[in-house]
Amino acid sequence: MFGFEDPQIWLVYLLCILAALFSIVYGVTHWNKGDEDVSGEDKKWVEGEKKVSDEF
Amino acid sequence: MENMFMLTLIVIVYLFAIGYLGYYGYSKTKNALDYLVAGRSTHPFVMALSYGATFISTSAIVGFGGAAGMFGFGLLWLTFLNIAVGIIIAFLVFGKRTRKMGHNLDAHTFPELIGKRFNSYFIQGFSGAIIFIFMPLYAAAVLIGAARFIEATFPNYINFNVAILIYALIICAYVLAGGLKGVMYTDALQGAIMFLGMITLLVFTYIKLGGVVAAHQGLAALTPQVPPPLIAKGHLGWVHMPALGSALWWNLVSTIVLGVGIGVLAQPQLALRFMTVKSSKELNRAVGVGGLFILSMTGIAFVVGALSNVYFFNHPSFGKISLAVAGGNIDKIIPIYINSAMPTWFIYIFMLTLLSAAMSTSSSQFHSMGAGIGRDLYEKAILRSKHSQHTILITRLGILLGVVVTVFLGFKLPAGVIAVATAIFFGLCASVFLPTYIGALFWKGMTKTGAIASMLTGFLGSAFWLLFIHEKESAALGLCNLLFKKPTLASAPWTVVDPIVVILPISFVVAIVVSLFTKKLSGDHLKECFKHF
C-alpha cells in the first residue's frame, strides 16, 4: 500500500492520516460542546496570572 | 542562494504583518480578565494555530526531519503518537482536568500545580530545579535547529557559530521585552504560514519525485545504498523499520518514538497552556485543528526528510544519500534539502516562519527556566511562599544563566544532536513527572510521599541509566569510565534501551506502592482540588 512493502510502514502512514481525520471529525462534531460558565476560581486564576506575568 | 533584495522585502512585509497583528491582539485584549470574559468571540482557528506554533519548533522540523533522513519512514510512528497522544489524549484527557485543577489551586506553573496538589513545597522546588537544570538541553536543540537553517541559507555570510549568537541575541531581546503582547494572533499567522509552507514542501517533493507511489518506490530502490555501518546496526532501508531488537531499532523506538511521543504529556510548558483556555469547548475545537496541524508539521517533515535521499541521490550535483550530503550531520539534511530543492522566495518565507516558531518555543522555555528557579525553587520551596523582593531578580538571573548555558551547549554539543537532546529531555520529564501528574489528575489515593518517591525514583533512575548504562551517553559523559574503567556497566541490549522503557514503569510502580502504605491527603484538600470535576 502507498508503494510500501513493509506492513509496519504502510500501517503507520495510514494511521497518521486516520488519527488526523479522527481529530478533525472530533473537533467538528464537538465544536459547540463543552461550554462552561466562568467560575470564581477561573476569575481568581486569571487575575493571579496577570500579576505573575506583570512581575515577570 | 542569497537574494538580498527579496530577503529584505519579505522581512519588511513579515515584520509589518507581525507588528500589526501584535498590536491588534494587544488592543483587543487589554488584560487577561477581558480575554476570559469578553474574548469568547476569539476564532477557534486562531486559538488552535496559536497552539500549534508554540508546540512545533526547529527541533521537530529540522532535528527530527533530519533523523527521518537517516532512519526513514519508521519515524512516522512518532507522528502517530504526536497526534494520538500529544493532541487527542493530551487535550481531551489531561487538558480538561489540568485546566480545572490549575484554576482551583491557583497554580501558575506546572511545578506549582503538582506541588499544591500534593501539599508539598519540596515537590514544587524539586520540579523547578529539574526544569532549570535540564531545560537548557532542549533549548539548545531548538537553538541549534535555528542556527543550522540560517547557516544553510547564507553559506557565504554566516557560519554556524555566528548564527547561534545572532539567534541567542534576538531571543534575549524578545524575552527581556516580556515576549510579544497579544501574541495569539501573531502565533496564528506563523501557524498558518507554516501550514501552507509545509503543504507546499510536500507537494513540491512528491511532484519532483514523480508522485506518491513512485517516490516511495524510488526510496525503496535505494536500499542497497545504506552505508555498511548503519547496516551493522540494523538498518534495513528507508522504507523498512530497523531489524527488531537491533541497536537502531531500540534507538528509534525507545528513545525517539516513545521518549518524545509519551514525554510530551509531561512537558511543563505545554501542560501550562491548558490552564489558559476558557472552557472545555476550546479544547474540543483545538483537537480538530491541532491534529491536522501536527500531521502537516512532523508528518510532512519526516516524509520529506526520508524522501530527501531520493532527491539527493538522483541529483547530478549530489549523487549521494542525505547522510553523506550532510557530511554525517543529520541536523543539516532538512536545511540543505530546502535550500537546494525549493525556490528562493519560499526559502526566505519558510526561514522566517521557522525562526518565529522557534522563538515562541524558546521564549516559553526560558520563561519556564526563570520561573523554575525564581518562583518554584526560591520563593515557594526555600522561602515557603514568603514574598521576597529578590524573586524577580533571581528569576531574571535564572533566565540569563539559562541563555548562557543554552548557548554554551549550542557550541559544545556534537553534530546531529537535536533529536537526541530533545528526546533525552522529554524522556526525563516523563520519568520524573508523568506518574505524579497522572496521579494528581486521576487518583485521589495518591499521597505526597508516593509522589515524592516516584519523582526521586524517576530522576535518580534516569541519571543512573544515562551515566552508567545507556552507552551513547555514559561513554560521552565519562563518569562510568572514570569509576569502573569501562564505558558502560551493562551489556547488549540494555546499552541501547532508553531509560523511559525501564525507569518510567518503575517510577509508576513506586508511586502506587508507596501511596498505598502512606498517609492520605485530607478530604477537604482533595475536595478543593477536584472541585467542578
XYZ file of C-alpha atoms in Angstrom:
589
model
C 0.000 0.000 0.000
C 1.230 3.557 -0.895
C 4.209 1.886 -2.577
C 5.500 0.377 0.686
C 6.127 -3.329 1.233
C 6.786 -3.295 4.978
C 3.404 -3.520 6.791
C 4.828 -1.534 9.732
C 5.464 1.378 7.370
C 2.254 1.453 5.322
C 0.291 0.878 8.514
C 1.809 3.888 10.267
C 1.431 6.042 7.110
C -2.264 5.128 7.199
C -2.569 5.543 10.974
C -1.163 9.077 10.822
C -3.826 10.068 8.297
C -6.587 8.282 10.252
C -5.525 9.887 13.559
C -5.618 13.334 11.957
C -9.029 12.534 10.414
C -10.319 11.393 13.804
C -9.130 14.674 15.322
C -10.900 16.681 12.635
C -14.143 14.713 12.963
C -13.996 15.025 16.759
C -13.322 18.751 16.569
C -16.204 19.321 14.139
C -18.739 17.141 15.983
C -17.825 18.710 19.345
C -17.493 22.264 18.025
C -20.149 23.657 20.329
C -19.882 21.173 23.170
C -18.120 21.725 26.470
C -19.082 25.330 27.112
C -18.664 26.145 30.800
C -19.583 29.077 32.986
C -16.731 31.176 34.309
C -16.335 30.251 37.978
C -14.910 32.286 40.845
C -11.772 30.141 40.698
C -11.364 30.905 36.987
C -11.505 34.663 37.629
C -9.122 34.448 40.554
C -6.691 32.419 38.471
C -6.744 34.917 35.593
C -6.114 37.822 37.977
C -3.254 35.871 39.544
C -1.835 35.048 36.115
C -1.878 38.708 35.153
C 0.015 39.574 38.344
C 2.560 36.833 37.706
C 3.152 37.867 34.093
C 3.347 41.568 35.024
C 6.004 40.756 37.627
C 7.893 38.791 35.020
C 21.458 31.183 -2.798
C 21.240 34.739 -1.497
C 18.968 37.407 -2.941
C 19.240 40.383 -0.577
C 16.520 42.469 -2.239
C 13.963 39.680 -1.999
C 15.022 38.845 1.556
C 14.714 42.481 2.673
C 11.294 42.816 1.062
C 9.992 39.621 2.654
C 11.405 40.564 6.081
C 9.759 44.029 5.937
C 6.358 42.650 4.895
C 6.631 39.921 7.506
C 7.627 42.262 10.348
C 4.862 44.672 9.363
C 2.267 41.880 9.468
C 3.584 40.567 12.809
C 3.697 44.082 14.285
C 0.168 44.864 13.122
C -1.257 41.599 14.419
C 0.614 42.018 17.716
C -0.887 45.467 18.149
C -4.330 44.257 17.051
C -4.260 41.382 19.534
C -2.945 43.602 22.331
C -5.526 46.340 21.810
C -8.320 43.788 21.583
C -7.458 42.031 24.814
C -6.319 44.718 27.237
C -5.946 42.310 30.073
C -6.288 38.643 30.730
C -9.636 39.017 32.524
C -11.123 40.764 29.475
C -9.849 37.873 27.448
C -11.501 35.335 29.714
C -14.860 37.033 29.947
C -15.226 39.018 26.758
C -12.884 37.152 24.447
C -15.337 34.379 23.738
C -15.601 35.511 20.144
C -11.942 34.546 19.507
C -11.992 32.348 16.471
C -11.065 28.745 17.288
C -8.748 28.581 14.274
C -6.744 31.434 15.733
C -6.591 29.640 19.056
C -5.619 26.246 17.611
C -3.000 27.603 15.202
C -1.514 29.513 18.098
C -1.225 26.219 19.989
C 0.490 24.613 17.042
C 3.023 27.407 16.595
C 4.163 27.087 20.212
C 4.142 23.280 20.076
C 6.331 22.979 16.964
C 9.851 24.334 16.694
C 13.044 23.908 14.709
C 13.682 20.822 16.819
C 10.696 18.992 15.315
C 11.171 20.122 11.708
C 14.957 20.360 11.362
C 16.124 17.877 14.023
C 13.569 15.098 13.702
C 13.089 15.701 9.955
C 16.835 15.100 9.659
C 16.541 11.974 11.787
C 13.979 10.701 9.241
C 16.645 11.270 6.582
C 18.688 8.636 8.407
C 16.027 6.290 9.876
C 13.497 6.588 7.047
C 9.710 6.294 7.230
C 9.759 4.448 10.578
C 9.930 7.863 12.236
C 6.253 8.310 11.279
C 5.428 6.284 14.405
C 6.395 9.440 16.272
C 3.950 11.497 14.202
C 1.228 8.994 15.042
C 1.998 9.381 18.763
C 2.265 13.171 18.348
C -1.357 13.209 17.176
C -2.813 10.334 19.240
C -1.024 11.187 22.496
C 0.238 14.772 22.084
C -3.081 16.099 20.778
C -6.010 13.735 21.355
C -5.091 12.289 24.770
C -3.267 15.418 25.970
C -6.106 17.815 25.145
C -9.116 15.662 25.948
C -7.900 13.559 28.870
C -5.210 15.692 30.522
C -6.108 19.176 29.292
C -9.605 19.444 30.719
C -8.609 18.274 34.200
C -5.386 20.292 34.219
C -7.323 23.463 33.452
C -9.849 22.923 36.230
C -7.332 21.800 38.839
C -4.925 24.593 37.945
C -7.664 27.156 38.462
C -8.925 25.512 41.681
C -5.430 25.596 43.175
C -4.463 28.960 41.680
C -1.371 27.354 40.143
C 0.660 29.352 37.618
C 3.451 26.944 36.770
C 3.498 23.190 36.246
C 5.603 22.602 39.416
C 3.109 24.727 41.335
C 0.218 22.578 40.081
C 1.690 19.294 41.324
C 3.226 20.975 44.397
C -0.122 22.385 45.545
C -1.994 19.222 44.605
C 0.200 17.207 46.985
C 0.634 19.996 49.520
C 4.387 19.903 49.114
C 6.876 22.728 48.752
C 9.542 20.102 48.101
C 7.709 18.828 45.014
C 7.398 22.342 43.637
C 11.017 23.259 44.359
C 12.448 19.976 43.115
C 10.410 20.189 39.891
C 11.516 23.807 39.370
C 15.144 22.786 39.834
C 14.825 19.889 37.358
C 13.350 22.241 34.759
C 16.004 24.898 35.385
C 18.907 22.460 35.180
C 17.798 20.274 32.272
C 15.618 22.507 30.086
C 18.769 24.097 28.517
C 19.357 20.773 26.744
C 16.033 21.095 24.913
C 16.500 24.850 24.449
C 19.905 24.145 22.866
C 18.235 21.683 20.466
C 15.845 24.410 19.274
C 18.734 26.903 19.065
C 20.909 24.538 17.009
C 17.991 23.834 14.648
C 17.522 27.553 14.004
C 21.265 28.121 13.549
C 21.582 25.205 11.098
C 18.851 26.696 8.916
C 20.399 30.184 8.968
C 23.824 28.693 8.187
C 22.492 26.724 5.196
C 20.563 29.725 3.822
C 23.509 32.166 3.939
C 26.564 29.962 3.465
C 28.698 32.869 2.200
C 27.916 35.236 5.060
C 27.037 33.383 8.248
C 28.676 30.332 9.784
C 27.100 28.119 12.448
C 28.719 29.832 15.458
C 27.705 33.312 14.297
C 24.172 32.045 13.594
C 23.917 30.730 17.167
C 24.971 34.100 18.585
C 22.585 36.045 16.323
C 19.644 33.866 17.286
C 20.577 33.993 21.000
C 20.718 37.822 20.916
C 17.330 38.025 19.203
C 15.804 35.664 21.749
C 17.325 37.628 24.671
C 15.780 40.857 23.380
C 12.468 39.070 22.821
C 12.339 37.542 26.297
C 13.574 40.688 28.070
C 10.850 42.661 26.319
C 8.429 40.283 28.013
C 7.524 38.415 24.848
C 5.063 39.867 22.384
C 1.857 41.129 23.917
C -1.302 39.854 22.286
C 0.808 37.079 20.889
C -2.075 34.831 19.875
C -2.723 36.463 16.506
C 0.962 36.563 15.577
C 1.307 32.920 16.552
C -1.714 32.150 14.403
C -0.165 33.913 11.398
C 3.043 31.937 11.883
C 0.995 28.756 12.238
C -0.936 29.490 9.045
C 2.234 30.264 7.052
C 3.948 27.157 8.399
C 0.921 25.060 7.479
C 0.895 26.384 3.907
C 4.701 26.181 3.746
C 4.802 22.539 4.778
C 1.988 21.582 2.382
C 3.906 23.336 -0.420
C 7.063 21.462 0.606
C 5.247 18.116 0.473
C 3.592 18.776 -2.877
C 6.873 20.037 -4.427
C 8.710 16.986 -3.111
C 6.209 14.425 -4.373
C 5.947 16.157 -7.765
C 9.733 16.304 -8.121
C 9.963 12.593 -7.371
C 7.184 11.550 -9.782
C 4.217 11.146 -7.417
C 3.457 9.475 -4.084
C 3.912 5.820 -5.007
C 6.838 6.481 -7.381
C 8.627 8.495 -4.684
C 8.212 5.719 -2.136
C 9.337 3.093 -4.638
C 12.299 5.286 -5.569
C 13.318 5.293 -1.911
C 12.857 1.526 -1.705
C 15.219 1.181 -4.691
C 17.926 2.953 -2.675
C 18.081 0.203 -0.050
C 21.450 -1.094 -1.415
C 22.883 2.379 -0.738
C 22.510 2.085 3.054
C 26.041 2.617 4.466
C 27.624 -0.549 5.955
C 27.959 0.938 9.499
C 24.172 1.509 9.549
C 23.503 -1.986 8.168
C 25.612 -3.371 11.010
C 23.350 -1.561 13.483
C 20.166 -2.981 11.956
C 19.220 -0.551 9.137
C 17.135 -2.403 6.526
C 16.431 0.541 4.206
C 14.446 3.789 4.494
C 11.077 2.136 3.771
C 11.519 -0.517 6.464
C 11.666 -0.467 10.229
C 15.151 -1.350 11.535
C 15.697 -5.049 12.402
C 13.679 -5.912 15.518
C 15.834 -5.651 18.660
C 18.833 -4.112 16.865
C 20.650 -1.054 18.237
C 18.976 1.166 15.644
C 15.544 -0.285 16.430
C 15.925 0.457 20.136
C 17.223 3.908 19.337
C 14.256 4.657 17.071
C 11.531 3.016 19.134
C 12.601 3.668 22.727
C 14.457 6.982 22.532
C 12.861 8.831 19.619
C 9.309 7.461 19.338
C 8.460 6.623 22.974
C 10.700 9.251 24.604
C 9.155 12.138 22.692
C 5.747 10.609 21.934
C 4.979 9.818 25.594
C 7.209 12.514 27.119
C 5.091 15.253 25.564
C 2.411 14.584 28.189
C 4.726 15.722 30.972
C 6.180 18.801 29.271
C 5.847 21.578 31.846
C 5.446 24.433 29.363
C 2.801 22.563 27.355
C 0.774 21.465 30.395
C 0.638 25.112 31.417
C -1.072 26.012 28.137
C -4.184 24.065 29.154
C -4.823 26.481 32.019
C -5.056 29.459 29.696
C -8.126 28.252 27.785
C -11.575 29.321 28.866
C -13.530 26.086 28.761
C -13.520 22.507 27.537
C -15.129 23.764 24.343
C -11.870 25.407 23.241
C -10.005 22.153 23.870
C -12.588 20.181 21.845
C -12.198 22.575 18.953
C -8.425 22.691 19.206
C -8.250 18.894 18.801
C -9.518 19.156 15.219
C -7.160 21.860 14.072
C -4.306 20.525 16.231
C -4.441 17.015 14.724
C -4.323 18.354 11.174
C -1.606 20.846 12.081
C 0.691 18.265 13.679
C 0.226 15.910 10.716
C 1.258 18.722 8.414
C 4.276 19.623 10.576
C 6.010 16.499 11.856
C 4.307 14.174 9.350
C 5.494 16.186 6.366
C 8.924 16.893 7.876
C 9.505 13.155 8.358
C 8.200 12.178 4.902
C 10.297 14.888 3.240
C 13.328 14.012 5.404
C 13.151 10.374 4.297
C 12.480 11.226 0.632
C 15.356 13.726 0.540
C 17.525 10.633 -0.018
C 15.904 10.068 -3.436
C 16.238 13.742 -4.367
C 19.913 13.967 -3.407
C 20.844 10.595 -4.875
C 19.267 11.393 -8.260
C 20.527 15.000 -8.346
C 23.590 15.393 -10.635
C 25.266 17.842 -8.204
C 24.997 15.473 -5.260
C 24.624 11.810 -6.315
C 24.730 10.677 -2.684
C 22.285 9.793 0.078
C 21.216 12.538 2.521
C 23.526 11.497 5.344
C 26.539 11.734 3.013
C 25.398 15.076 1.561
C 25.120 16.453 5.117
C 28.618 15.198 5.966
C 27.230 12.811 8.583
C 25.386 15.587 10.459
C 21.667 14.749 10.274
C 20.763 18.241 11.556
C 21.885 19.643 8.186
C 19.688 17.397 5.988
C 16.455 19.451 6.040
C 18.171 22.873 5.715
C 20.303 21.661 2.773
C 17.307 19.968 1.133
C 15.044 23.030 1.356
C 17.809 25.358 0.187
C 18.552 23.102 -2.752
C 15.101 21.941 -3.833
C 12.831 24.915 -3.157
C 12.565 28.362 -4.850
C 14.345 31.298 -3.157
C 11.148 33.137 -2.139
C 9.931 30.004 -0.409
C 13.227 29.521 1.463
C 13.073 33.045 2.928
C 9.435 32.836 3.988
C 9.974 29.372 5.383
C 13.061 30.516 7.290
C 11.206 33.434 8.859
C 8.269 31.314 9.976
C 10.583 28.569 11.204
C 12.559 31.101 13.234
C 9.361 32.664 14.592
C 8.049 29.265 15.642
C 11.422 28.560 17.251
C 11.260 31.894 19.051
C 7.865 31.212 20.615
C 9.175 27.831 21.793
C 12.486 29.298 23.051
C 10.656 32.100 24.807
C 8.419 29.669 26.711
C 11.475 27.545 27.568
C 13.378 30.479 29.074
C 10.292 31.627 30.960
C 9.941 28.106 32.392
C 13.598 28.140 33.459
C 13.243 31.558 35.122
C 10.016 30.607 36.891
C 11.557 27.269 37.887
C 14.415 28.849 39.784
C 12.705 32.089 40.938
C 9.104 31.247 41.749
C 9.161 27.469 42.251
C 12.509 26.838 43.932
C 13.407 30.127 45.646
C 10.081 31.711 46.641
C 7.916 28.642 47.201
C 10.313 25.885 48.276
C 13.072 27.797 50.068
C 11.106 30.782 51.435
C 7.907 28.737 51.918
C 5.718 31.196 49.983
C 7.009 34.320 51.757
C 7.024 37.129 49.238
C 10.531 38.376 48.535
C 11.860 41.333 46.600
C 14.637 39.093 45.371
C 12.334 36.719 43.482
C 12.227 38.858 40.347
C 15.999 39.372 40.415
C 16.604 35.641 40.816
C 14.120 34.894 38.045
C 15.906 37.276 35.674
C 19.323 35.966 36.634
C 17.940 32.474 36.118
C 16.821 33.357 32.583
C 20.205 34.949 31.859
C 22.069 31.921 33.173
C 19.701 29.654 31.213
C 20.509 31.540 27.994
C 24.265 31.381 28.680
C 24.175 27.626 29.379
C 21.984 27.056 26.313
C 24.380 28.970 24.044
C 27.338 27.117 25.583
C 25.607 23.800 24.848
C 24.807 25.059 21.338
C 28.542 25.436 20.708
C 29.663 22.299 22.527
C 27.100 19.609 21.716
C 28.181 17.188 18.989
C 26.817 17.211 15.423
C 23.446 15.619 14.726
C 22.282 16.049 18.295
C 18.934 17.897 18.001
C 16.615 14.888 18.051
C 18.612 13.057 20.746
C 18.881 16.099 23.051
C 15.145 16.745 22.721
C 14.347 13.087 23.329
C 16.536 12.918 26.470
C 14.760 15.923 27.974
C 11.301 14.619 27.058
C 12.155 11.166 28.428
C 13.494 12.637 31.659
C 10.332 14.725 32.116
C 8.226 11.603 31.572
C 10.126 9.504 34.134
C 10.176 12.274 36.749
C 6.787 13.965 36.292
C 4.360 11.661 34.474
C 3.322 9.255 37.287
C 2.868 12.194 39.680
C 0.992 14.247 37.066
C -1.347 11.352 36.230
C -1.864 10.619 39.934
C -2.546 14.298 40.589
C -5.307 14.429 37.998
C -6.858 10.968 38.271
C -6.118 9.267 41.600
C -7.288 10.771 44.857
C -5.485 7.983 46.723
C -2.020 9.117 45.637
C -0.107 10.516 48.603
C 2.505 13.197 48.999
C 5.120 10.580 49.954
C 4.138 8.453 46.945
C 4.577 11.426 44.631
C 7.965 12.375 46.106
C 9.197 8.771 45.998
C 8.115 8.430 42.362
C 9.782 11.688 41.295
C 13.050 10.826 43.058
C 12.987 7.346 41.517
C 12.371 8.849 38.068
C 15.203 11.326 38.446
C 17.826 9.145 40.127
C 16.934 6.159 37.939
C 17.248 8.182 34.720
C 20.513 9.739 35.910
C 21.941 6.302 36.764
C 20.822 4.876 33.437
C 22.332 7.730 31.416
C 25.581 7.786 33.425
C 26.227 4.054 33.684
C 24.048 2.000 31.287
C 22.958 3.764 28.067
C 26.277 3.626 26.274
C 25.909 6.614 23.965
C 25.578 8.994 26.935
C 27.599 7.066 29.533
C 30.608 6.931 27.186
C 30.298 10.648 26.369
C 29.796 11.743 29.997
C 32.780 9.677 31.156
C 31.869 9.056 34.822
C 31.466 5.318 34.293
C 34.879 5.128 32.666
C 36.430 7.144 35.484
C 34.981 4.904 38.210
C 34.892 1.494 36.554
C 37.305 1.817 33.601
C 34.628 0.843 31.056
C 32.084 2.879 29.076
C 29.007 1.064 30.452
C 28.181 -1.389 33.228
C 25.657 -3.343 31.156
C 25.747 -5.430 28.011
C 23.507 -5.528 24.916
C 20.617 -4.911 24.519
C 20.428 -2.773 27.709
C 23.149 -0.428 26.491
C 20.815 0.829 23.750
C 17.494 0.722 25.655
C 16.289 4.205 26.594
C 15.675 4.908 30.313
C 11.993 5.672 29.603
C 11.363 1.958 28.912
C 12.807 0.870 32.265
C 12.643 3.805 34.670
C 9.155 5.123 33.831
C 7.414 1.819 34.710
C 9.476 1.590 37.931
C 8.528 5.169 38.756
C 4.828 4.243 38.274
C 5.142 1.162 40.487
C 6.882 3.172 43.232
C 4.131 5.823 43.083
C 1.399 3.201 43.525
C 3.074 1.022 46.163
C 4.270 3.906 48.361
C 0.874 5.646 48.112
C -0.922 2.511 49.291
C 1.086 2.470 52.528
C 1.449 6.145 53.413
C -0.738 8.881 54.869
C -3.551 10.090 52.615
C -4.224 13.752 51.903
C -7.130 15.326 53.791
C -10.632 15.058 52.373
C -11.084 18.844 52.409
C -7.940 19.379 50.391
C -8.983 16.781 47.836
C -12.437 18.365 47.604
C -10.784 21.689 46.784
C -8.511 20.078 44.172
C -11.340 18.238 42.403
C -13.993 20.980 42.585
C -16.167 21.320 39.426
C -14.913 17.962 38.095
